[in-house]
Coordinates of C-alpha atoms and ligand atoms in Angstrom, one line a residue:
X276 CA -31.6 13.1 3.2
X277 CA -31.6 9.4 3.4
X278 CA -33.0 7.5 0.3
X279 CA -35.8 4.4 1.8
X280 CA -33.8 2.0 0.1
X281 CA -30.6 2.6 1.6
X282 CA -32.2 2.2 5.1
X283 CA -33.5 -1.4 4.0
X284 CA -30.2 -2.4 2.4
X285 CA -28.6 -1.3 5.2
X286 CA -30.5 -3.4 7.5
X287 CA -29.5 -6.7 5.0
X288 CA -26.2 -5.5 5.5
X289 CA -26.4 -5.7 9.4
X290 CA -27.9 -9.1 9.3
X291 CA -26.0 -11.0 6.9
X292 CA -22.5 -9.2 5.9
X293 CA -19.5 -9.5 8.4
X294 CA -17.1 -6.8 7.4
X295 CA -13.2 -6.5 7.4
X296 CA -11.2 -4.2 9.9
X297 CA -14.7 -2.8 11.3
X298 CA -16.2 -3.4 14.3
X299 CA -19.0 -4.9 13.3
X300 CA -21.9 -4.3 16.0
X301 CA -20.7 -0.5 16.2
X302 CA -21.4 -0.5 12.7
X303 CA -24.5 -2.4 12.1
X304 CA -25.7 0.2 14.7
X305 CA -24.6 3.1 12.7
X306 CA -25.6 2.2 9.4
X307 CA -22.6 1.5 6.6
X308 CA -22.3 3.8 3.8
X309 CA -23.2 2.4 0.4
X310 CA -21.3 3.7 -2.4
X311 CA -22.9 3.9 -6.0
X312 CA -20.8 5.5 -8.8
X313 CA -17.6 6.8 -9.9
X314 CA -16.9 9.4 -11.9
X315 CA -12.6 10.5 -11.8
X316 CA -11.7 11.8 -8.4
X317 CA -15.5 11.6 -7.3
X318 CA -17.3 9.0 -5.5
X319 CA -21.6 9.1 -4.9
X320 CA -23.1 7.3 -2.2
X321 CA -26.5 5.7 -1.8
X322 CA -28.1 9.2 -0.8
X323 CA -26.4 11.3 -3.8
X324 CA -24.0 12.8 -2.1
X325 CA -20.7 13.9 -4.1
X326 CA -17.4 13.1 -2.3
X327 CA -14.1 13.6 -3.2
X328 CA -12.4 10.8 -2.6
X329 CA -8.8 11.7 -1.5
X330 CA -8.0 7.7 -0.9
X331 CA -8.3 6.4 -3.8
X332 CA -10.6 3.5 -2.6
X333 CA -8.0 1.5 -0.5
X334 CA -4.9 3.4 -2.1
X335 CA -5.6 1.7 -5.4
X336 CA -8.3 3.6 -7.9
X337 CA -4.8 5.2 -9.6
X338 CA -6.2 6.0 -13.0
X339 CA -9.3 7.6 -10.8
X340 CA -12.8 5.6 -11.6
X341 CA -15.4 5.1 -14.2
X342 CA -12.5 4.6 -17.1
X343 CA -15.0 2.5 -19.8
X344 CA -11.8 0.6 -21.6
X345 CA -11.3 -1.6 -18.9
X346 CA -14.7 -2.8 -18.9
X347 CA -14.3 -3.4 -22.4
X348 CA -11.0 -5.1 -22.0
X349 CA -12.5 -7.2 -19.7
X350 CA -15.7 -8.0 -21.5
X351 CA -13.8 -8.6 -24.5
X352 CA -11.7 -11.1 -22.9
X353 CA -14.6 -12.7 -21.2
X354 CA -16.5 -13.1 -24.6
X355 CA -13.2 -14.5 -26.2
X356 CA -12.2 -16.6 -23.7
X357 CA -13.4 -16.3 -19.4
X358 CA -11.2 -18.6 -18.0
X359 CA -8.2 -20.9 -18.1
X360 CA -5.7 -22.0 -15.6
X361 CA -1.8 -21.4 -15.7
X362 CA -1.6 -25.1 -14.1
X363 CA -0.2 -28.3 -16.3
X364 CA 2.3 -26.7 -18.8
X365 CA -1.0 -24.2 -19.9
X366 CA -1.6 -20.3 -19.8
X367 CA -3.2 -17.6 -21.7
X368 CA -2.2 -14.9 -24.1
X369 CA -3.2 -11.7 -21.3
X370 CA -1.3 -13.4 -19.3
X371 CA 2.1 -14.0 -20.7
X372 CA 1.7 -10.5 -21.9
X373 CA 0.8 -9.1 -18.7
X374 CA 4.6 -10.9 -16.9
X375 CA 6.4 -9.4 -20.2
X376 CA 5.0 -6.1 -19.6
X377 CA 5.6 -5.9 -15.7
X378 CA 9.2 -7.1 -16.5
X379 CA 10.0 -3.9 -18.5
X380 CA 8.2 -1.5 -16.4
X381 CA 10.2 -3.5 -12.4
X382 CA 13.3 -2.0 -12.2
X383 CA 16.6 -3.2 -12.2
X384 CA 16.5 -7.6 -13.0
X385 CA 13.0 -8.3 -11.5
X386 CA 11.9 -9.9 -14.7
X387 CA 9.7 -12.6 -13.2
X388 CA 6.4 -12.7 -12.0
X389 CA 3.9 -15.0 -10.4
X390 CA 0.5 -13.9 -10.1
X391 CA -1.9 -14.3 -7.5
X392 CA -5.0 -12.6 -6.4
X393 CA -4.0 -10.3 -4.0
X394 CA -1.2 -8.2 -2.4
X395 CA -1.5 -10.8 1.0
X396 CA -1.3 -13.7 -1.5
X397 CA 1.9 -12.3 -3.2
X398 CA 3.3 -12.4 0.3
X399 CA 2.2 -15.8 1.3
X400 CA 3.6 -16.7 -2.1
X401 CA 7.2 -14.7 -1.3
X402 CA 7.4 -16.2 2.2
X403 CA 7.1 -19.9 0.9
X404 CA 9.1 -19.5 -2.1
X405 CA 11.7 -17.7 -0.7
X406 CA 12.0 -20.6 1.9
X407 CA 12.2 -22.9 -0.9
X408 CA 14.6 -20.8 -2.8
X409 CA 17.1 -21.1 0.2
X410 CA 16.0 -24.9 1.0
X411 CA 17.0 -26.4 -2.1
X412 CA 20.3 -24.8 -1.8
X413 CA 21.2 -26.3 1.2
X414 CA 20.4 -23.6 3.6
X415 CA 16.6 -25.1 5.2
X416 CA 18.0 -22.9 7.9
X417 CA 18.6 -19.6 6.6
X418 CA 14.3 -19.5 6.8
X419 CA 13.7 -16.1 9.3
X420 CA 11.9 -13.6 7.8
X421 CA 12.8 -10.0 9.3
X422 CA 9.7 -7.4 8.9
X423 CA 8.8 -4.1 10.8
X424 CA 6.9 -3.2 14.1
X425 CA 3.2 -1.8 12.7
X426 CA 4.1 -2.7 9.1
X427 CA 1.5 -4.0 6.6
X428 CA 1.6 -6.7 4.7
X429 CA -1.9 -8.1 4.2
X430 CA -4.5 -10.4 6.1
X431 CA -3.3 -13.7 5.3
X432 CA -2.0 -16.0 7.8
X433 CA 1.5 -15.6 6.0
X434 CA 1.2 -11.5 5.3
X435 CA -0.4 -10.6 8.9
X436 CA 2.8 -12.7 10.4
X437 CA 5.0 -10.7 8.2
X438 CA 3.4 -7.5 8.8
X439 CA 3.7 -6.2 12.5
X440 CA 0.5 -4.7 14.6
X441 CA -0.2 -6.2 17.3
X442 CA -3.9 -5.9 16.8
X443 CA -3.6 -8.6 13.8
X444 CA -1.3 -10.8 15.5
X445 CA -3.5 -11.1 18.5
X446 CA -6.6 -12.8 16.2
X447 CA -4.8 -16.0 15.1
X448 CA -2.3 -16.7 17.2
X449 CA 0.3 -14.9 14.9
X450 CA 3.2 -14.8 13.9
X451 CA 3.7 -17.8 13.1
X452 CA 7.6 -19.3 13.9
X453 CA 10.5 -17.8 12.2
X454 CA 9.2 -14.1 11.7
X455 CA 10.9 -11.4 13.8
X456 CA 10.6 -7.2 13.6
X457 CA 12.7 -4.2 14.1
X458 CA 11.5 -1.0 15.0
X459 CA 9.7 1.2 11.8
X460 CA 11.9 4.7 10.6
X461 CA 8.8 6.8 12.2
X462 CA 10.8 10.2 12.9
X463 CA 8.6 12.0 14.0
X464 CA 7.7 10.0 17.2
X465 CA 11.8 8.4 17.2
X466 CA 13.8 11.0 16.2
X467 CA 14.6 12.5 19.2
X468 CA 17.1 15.2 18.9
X469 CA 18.9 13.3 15.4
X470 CA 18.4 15.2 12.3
X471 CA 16.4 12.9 10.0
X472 CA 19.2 11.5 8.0
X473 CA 21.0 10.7 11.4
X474 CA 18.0 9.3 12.1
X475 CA 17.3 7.4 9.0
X476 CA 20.7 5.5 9.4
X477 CA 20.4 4.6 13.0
X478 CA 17.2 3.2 12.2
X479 CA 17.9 1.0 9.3
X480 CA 21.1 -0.3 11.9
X481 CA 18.4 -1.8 13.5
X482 CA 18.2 -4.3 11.3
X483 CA 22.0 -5.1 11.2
X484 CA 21.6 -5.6 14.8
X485 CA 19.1 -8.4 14.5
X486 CA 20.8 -10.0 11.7
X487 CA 23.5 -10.4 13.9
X488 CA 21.7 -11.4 16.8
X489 CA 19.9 -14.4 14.8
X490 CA 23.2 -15.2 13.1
X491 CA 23.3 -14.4 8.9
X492 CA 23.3 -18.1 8.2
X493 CA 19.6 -18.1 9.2
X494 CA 18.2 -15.2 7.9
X495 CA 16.4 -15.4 4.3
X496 CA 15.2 -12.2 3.5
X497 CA 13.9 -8.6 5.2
X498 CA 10.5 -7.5 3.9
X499 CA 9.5 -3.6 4.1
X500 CA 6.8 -1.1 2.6
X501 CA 9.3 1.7 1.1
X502 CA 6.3 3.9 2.3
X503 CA 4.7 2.5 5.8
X504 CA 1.0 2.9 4.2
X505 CA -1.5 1.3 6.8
X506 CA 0.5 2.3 9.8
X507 CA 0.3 5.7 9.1
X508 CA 2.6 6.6 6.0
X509 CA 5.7 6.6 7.7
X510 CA 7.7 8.0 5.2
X511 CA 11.8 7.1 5.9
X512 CA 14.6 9.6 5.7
X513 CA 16.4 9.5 2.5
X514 CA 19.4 7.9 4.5
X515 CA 17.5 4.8 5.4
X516 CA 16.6 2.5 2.2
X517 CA 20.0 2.6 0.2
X518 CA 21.5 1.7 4.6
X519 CA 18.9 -1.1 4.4
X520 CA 20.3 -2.7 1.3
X521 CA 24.0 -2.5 2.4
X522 CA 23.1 -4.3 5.1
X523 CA 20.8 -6.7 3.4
X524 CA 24.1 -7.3 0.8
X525 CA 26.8 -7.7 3.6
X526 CA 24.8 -10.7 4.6
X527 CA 23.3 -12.0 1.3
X528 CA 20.0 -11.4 2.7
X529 CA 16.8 -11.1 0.2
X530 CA 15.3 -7.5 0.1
X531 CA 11.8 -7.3 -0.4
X532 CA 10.2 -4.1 -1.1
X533 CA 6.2 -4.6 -0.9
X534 CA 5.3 -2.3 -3.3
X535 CA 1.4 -2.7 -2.9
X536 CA 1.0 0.7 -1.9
X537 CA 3.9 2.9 -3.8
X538 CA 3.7 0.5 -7.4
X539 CA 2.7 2.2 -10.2
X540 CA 2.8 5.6 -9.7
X541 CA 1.7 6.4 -6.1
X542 CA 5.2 8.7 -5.2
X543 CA 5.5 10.2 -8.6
X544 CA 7.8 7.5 -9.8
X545 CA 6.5 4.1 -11.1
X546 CA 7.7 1.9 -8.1
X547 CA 8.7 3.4 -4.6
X548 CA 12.4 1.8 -5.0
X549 CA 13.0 4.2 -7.5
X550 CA 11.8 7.4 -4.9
X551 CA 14.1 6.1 -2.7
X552 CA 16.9 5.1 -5.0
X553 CA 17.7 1.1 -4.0
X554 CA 17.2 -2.0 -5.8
X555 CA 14.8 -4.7 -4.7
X556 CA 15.3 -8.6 -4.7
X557 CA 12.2 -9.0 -5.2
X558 CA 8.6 -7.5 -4.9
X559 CA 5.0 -8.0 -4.2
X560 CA 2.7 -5.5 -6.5
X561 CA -1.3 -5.5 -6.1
X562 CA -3.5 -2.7 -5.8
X563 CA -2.8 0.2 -8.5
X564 CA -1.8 -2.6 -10.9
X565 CA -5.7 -2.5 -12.1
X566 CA -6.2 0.6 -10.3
X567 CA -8.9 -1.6 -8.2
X568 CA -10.6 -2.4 -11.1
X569 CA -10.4 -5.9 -10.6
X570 CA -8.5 -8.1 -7.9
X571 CA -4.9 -9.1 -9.2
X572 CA -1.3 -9.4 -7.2
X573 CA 2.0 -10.9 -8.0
X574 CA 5.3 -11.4 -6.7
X575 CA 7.6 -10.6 -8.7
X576 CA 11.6 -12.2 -8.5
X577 CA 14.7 -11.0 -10.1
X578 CA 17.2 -12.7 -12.4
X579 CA 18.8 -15.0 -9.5
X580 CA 15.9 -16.2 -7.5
X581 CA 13.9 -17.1 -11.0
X582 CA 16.9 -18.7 -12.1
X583 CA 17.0 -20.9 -8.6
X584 CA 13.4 -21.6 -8.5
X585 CA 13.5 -23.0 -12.1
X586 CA 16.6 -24.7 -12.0
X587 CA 16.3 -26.3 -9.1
X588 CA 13.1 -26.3 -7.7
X589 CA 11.7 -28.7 -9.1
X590 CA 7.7 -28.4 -8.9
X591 CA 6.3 -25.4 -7.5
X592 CA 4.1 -26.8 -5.3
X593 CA 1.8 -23.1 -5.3
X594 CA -0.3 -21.4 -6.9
X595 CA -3.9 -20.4 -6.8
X596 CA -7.2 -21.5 -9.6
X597 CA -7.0 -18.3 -10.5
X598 CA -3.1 -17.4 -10.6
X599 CA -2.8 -15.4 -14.1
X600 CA -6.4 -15.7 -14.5
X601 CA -7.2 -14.3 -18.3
X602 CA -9.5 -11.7 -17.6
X603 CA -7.8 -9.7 -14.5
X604 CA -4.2 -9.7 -16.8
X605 CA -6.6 -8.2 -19.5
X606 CA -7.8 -5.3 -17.3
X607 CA -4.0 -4.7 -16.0
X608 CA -2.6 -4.5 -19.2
X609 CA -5.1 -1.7 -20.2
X610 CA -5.0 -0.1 -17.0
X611 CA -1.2 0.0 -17.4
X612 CA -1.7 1.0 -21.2
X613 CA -3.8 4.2 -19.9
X614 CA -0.9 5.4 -17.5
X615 CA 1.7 4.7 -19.8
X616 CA 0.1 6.3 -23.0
X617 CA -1.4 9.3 -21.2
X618 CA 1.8 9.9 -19.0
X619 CA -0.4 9.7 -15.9
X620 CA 2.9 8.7 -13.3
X621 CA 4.8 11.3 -14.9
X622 CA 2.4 14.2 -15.0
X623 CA 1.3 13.6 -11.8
X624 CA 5.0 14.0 -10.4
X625 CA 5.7 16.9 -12.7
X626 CA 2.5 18.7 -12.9
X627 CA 0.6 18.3 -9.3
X628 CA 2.5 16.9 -7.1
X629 CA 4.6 19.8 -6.5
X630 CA 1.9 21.9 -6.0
X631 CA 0.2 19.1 -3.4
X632 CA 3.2 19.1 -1.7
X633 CA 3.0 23.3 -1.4
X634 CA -0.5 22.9 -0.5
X635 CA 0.0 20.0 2.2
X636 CA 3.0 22.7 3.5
X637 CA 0.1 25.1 4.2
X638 CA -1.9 22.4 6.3
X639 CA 0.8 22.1 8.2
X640 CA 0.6 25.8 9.5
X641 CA -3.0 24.8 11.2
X642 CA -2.8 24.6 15.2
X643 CA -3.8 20.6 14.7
X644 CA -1.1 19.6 12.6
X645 CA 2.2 18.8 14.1
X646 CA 3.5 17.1 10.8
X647 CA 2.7 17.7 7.4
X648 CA 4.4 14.8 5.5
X649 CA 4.1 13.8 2.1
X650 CA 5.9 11.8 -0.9
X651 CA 4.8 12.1 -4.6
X652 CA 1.0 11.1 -4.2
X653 CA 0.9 10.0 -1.0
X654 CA 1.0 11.9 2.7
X655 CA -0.5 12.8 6.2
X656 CA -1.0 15.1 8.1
X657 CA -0.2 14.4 12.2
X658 CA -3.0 15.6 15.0
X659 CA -1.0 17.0 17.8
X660 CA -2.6 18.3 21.3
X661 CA 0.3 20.8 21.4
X662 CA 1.9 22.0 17.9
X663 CA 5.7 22.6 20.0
X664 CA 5.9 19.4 20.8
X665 CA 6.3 16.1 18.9
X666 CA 3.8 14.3 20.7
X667 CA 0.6 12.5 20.3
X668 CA -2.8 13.0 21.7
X669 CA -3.5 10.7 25.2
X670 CA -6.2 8.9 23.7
X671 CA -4.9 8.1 20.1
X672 CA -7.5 8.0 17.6
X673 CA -10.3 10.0 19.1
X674 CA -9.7 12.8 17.3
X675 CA -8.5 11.6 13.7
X676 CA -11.7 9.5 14.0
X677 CA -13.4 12.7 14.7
X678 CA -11.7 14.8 12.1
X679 CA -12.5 11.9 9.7
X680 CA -16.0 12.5 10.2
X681 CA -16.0 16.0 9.4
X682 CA -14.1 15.6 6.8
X683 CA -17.0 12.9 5.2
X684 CA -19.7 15.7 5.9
X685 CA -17.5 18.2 4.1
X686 CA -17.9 16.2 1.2
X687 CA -14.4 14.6 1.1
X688 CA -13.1 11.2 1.4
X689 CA -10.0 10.9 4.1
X690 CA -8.7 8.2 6.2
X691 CA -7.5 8.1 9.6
X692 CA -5.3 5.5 11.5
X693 CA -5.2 7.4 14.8
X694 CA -5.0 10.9 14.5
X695 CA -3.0 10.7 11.2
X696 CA -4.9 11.7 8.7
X697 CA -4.4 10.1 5.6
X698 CA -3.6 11.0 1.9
X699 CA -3.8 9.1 -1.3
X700 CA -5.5 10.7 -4.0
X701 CA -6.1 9.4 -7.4
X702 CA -3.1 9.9 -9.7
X703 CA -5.2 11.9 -12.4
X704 CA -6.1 14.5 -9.6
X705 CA -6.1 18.4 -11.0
X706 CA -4.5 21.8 -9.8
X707 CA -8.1 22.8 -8.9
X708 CA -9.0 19.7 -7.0
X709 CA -5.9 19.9 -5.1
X710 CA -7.6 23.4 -4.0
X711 CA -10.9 21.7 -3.9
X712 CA -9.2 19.4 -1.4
X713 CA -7.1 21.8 1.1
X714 CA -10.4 24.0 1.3
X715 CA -12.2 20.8 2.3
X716 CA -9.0 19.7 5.0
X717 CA -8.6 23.1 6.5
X718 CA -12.4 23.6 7.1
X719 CA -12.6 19.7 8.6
X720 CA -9.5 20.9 10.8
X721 CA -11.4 24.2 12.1
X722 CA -14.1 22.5 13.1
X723 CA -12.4 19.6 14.7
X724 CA -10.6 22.2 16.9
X725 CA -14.0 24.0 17.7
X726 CA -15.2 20.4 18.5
X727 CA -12.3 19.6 21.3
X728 CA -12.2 23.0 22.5
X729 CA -16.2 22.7 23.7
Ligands
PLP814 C1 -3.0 -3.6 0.9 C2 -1.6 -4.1 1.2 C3 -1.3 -5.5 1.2 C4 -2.4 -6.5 1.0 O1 -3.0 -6.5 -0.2 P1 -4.5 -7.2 -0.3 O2 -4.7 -7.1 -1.8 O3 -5.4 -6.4 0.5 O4 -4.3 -8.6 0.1 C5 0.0 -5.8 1.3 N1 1.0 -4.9 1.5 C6 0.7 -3.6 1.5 C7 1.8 -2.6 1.7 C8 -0.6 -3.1 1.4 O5 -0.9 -1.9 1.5

């Protein structure tokens, strides 16, 4: 039953609140969904329906919601002190402590961080320092950023350039110059007859290829999601990351892993580098860094491009008002106290992911699903027309919108980028939600075949 109010906030909503990535007069005809509370796994919206929210927000709500220390954190630092810049030789205590912390936990030499507000900002912040990094060693040339077909790297007018759907770059007049793309590791659809480490390698050649198409001498750095989240969660073959970084140390090229998605947890192991055993240059983190609490990104450098950028860049000529801003460094460091104290990364890869992964096995068995792929946390499941073939429905999207749908009236929380259907759970999620969750998917599947076989 609809609650009276949600029908008049929904009308305010239609009249004065332009959404992102929806289409916004099919929406204001359909009425958005207004969200309330957050208990754990659970979401409630406006009407007091319970939904199990199997995305975790926007792959972020890692420590699951409604966790009361990090309002306290944050109210504590708001009472002490709300606000001070990281500009003009100044900073705050959160915030040194928050790029000490983030040091230990980034593998490898990536002891450096500069904060921003958001995963796209990290980006923009990567691209132009990066550039800089290379400029004021005497290479202004070695500027081309190499990214991926359908990869995600945020909204901005320096991430959507980076990131590679079409879709974005149509609205802007993106990229902008001196951002090219290789093909994504997408097996399933690529593969052809290779096995998927063949695969793996031939795809991360790709890049090789176009390194030595531009020439080395002007190619700065190669940017990737270690997981292809947005797209689809593409996950690579085993043989394609540690390819990657050969090639990206052949030609002293900068490898960027944007860990906005797979940081802190989402694949079982803190940062998805470690999943798929290579070492980073350098990487973006936003998202599960406060669990969505509260907005918060950085870049993050290692020993050599730190060392550069302070040596011999001179003044950084970026930054944001709010870059290390007191009160968001307060709510990561407790949100990062909370998975570290109550082993949250570790017990999810130890204790439920296994049995996810069993579970999301079983899935696959359903006459929809043509591909049942998961990593740690984080899967999908692929909507075929024909469960022989490796194939994709004519008219992509129609039915994982469809399936979607169901799934909301089931009482669970899925997302859909065509007819993938999408998997990012809270870290803290249980053996019996995991059961709560494939009893939810499998019904949502049933019905979505009744529905196309009418
Ligand atoms: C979400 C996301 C971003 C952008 O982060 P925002 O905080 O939305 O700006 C960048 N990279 C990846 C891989 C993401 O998933």
């Amino acid at each position: 039953m609809q609650h009276p109010d949600t029908t008049a906030l929904q009308r305010l909503d239609a009249a004065h609140h332009l959404h992102p990535f929806n289409d916004n007069a099919a929406l204001a005809e359909r009425g958005t969904r207004i969200l309330t509370r957050g208990e754990g796994c659970y979401v409630w919206d406006a009407d007091g329906n319970q939904l199990l929210d199997a995305f975790a927000g926007l792959w972020c709500v890692n420590i699951g919601y409604g966790r009361k220390e990090l309002g306290e954190a944050a109210s504590r630092q708001m009472t002490e002190l709300a606000y001070y810049n990281s500009f003009f030789q100044c900073t705050t205590e959160p915030t040194i402590r928050l790029a000490a912390k983030l040091a230990e936990l980034a593998p490898g030499d990536i002891n450096h961080a500069f904060f921003m507000n958001s995963g796209s900002e990290a980006n923009d912040t990567i691209l132009r320092l990066v550039r800089h990094f290379w400029a004021v060693q005497d290479q202004p040339q070695k500027n081309i950023f190499i990214g991926r077909h359908d990869g995600y790297h945020g909204t901005t007018i320096g991430g959507a350039s980076l990131g590679g759907m079409k879709g974005m770059h149509k609205q802007g007049g993106l990229p902008i110059p001196d951002i090219h793309h290789i093909d994504p590791p997408f097996w399933f659809a690529d593969g052809g007859d290779l096995s998927p480490d063949e695969y793996g390698l031939v795809a991360a050649r790709r890049l090789e290829d176009k390194i030595l198409q531009l020439g080395p001498e002007r190619v700065a750095a190669f940017i990737g999601e270690p997981i292809m989240g947005a797209i689809g969660v593409y996950i690579p073959p085993q043989t394609y990351w540690p390819e990657i970084e050969r090639i990206c140390r052949k030609y002293d090229v900068l490898l960027i892993a944007d860990e906005v998605i797979c940081g802190f947890g989402r694949t079982g192991e803190w940062f998805g580098s470690q999943y798929f055993g290579f070492q980073p240059d350098i990487m973006p983190v936003a998202k599960g860094i406060t669990s969505g609490y509260i907005p918060l990104g950085a870049a993050m450098f290692n020993d050599r491009v730190a060392k550069v950028l302070k040596e011999q860049g001179g003044e950084l000529a970026h930054g944001a008002t709010y870059s290390g801003h007191p009160v968001c460094a307060a709510v990561a460091l407790e949100n990062i106290r909370i998975l570290q104290e109550e082993h949250i990364v570790e017990r999810a890869r130890d204790e439920v992911a296994p049995y996810l992964a069993q579970r999301w096995a079983e899935l696959g068995e359903h006459r929809l699903v043509g591909e049942a792929r998961i990593a740690g946390m984080v899967g999908a499941l692929e909507l075929v027309p024909d469960k022989g073939r490796r194939a994709f429905f004519e008219d992509r999207g129609k039915v994982g919108s469809l399936c979607r749908d169901l799934a909301l009236r089931n009482g669970l929380i899925l997302r859909a980028t065509y007819d993938s259907m999408l998997l990012s759970p809270p870290l803290i999620l249980t053996r019996d939600q995991v059961d709560e969750l494939f009893g939810k998917i499998w019904k949502s599947l049933d019905e979505t075949a009744a529905e196309l076989g009418k």
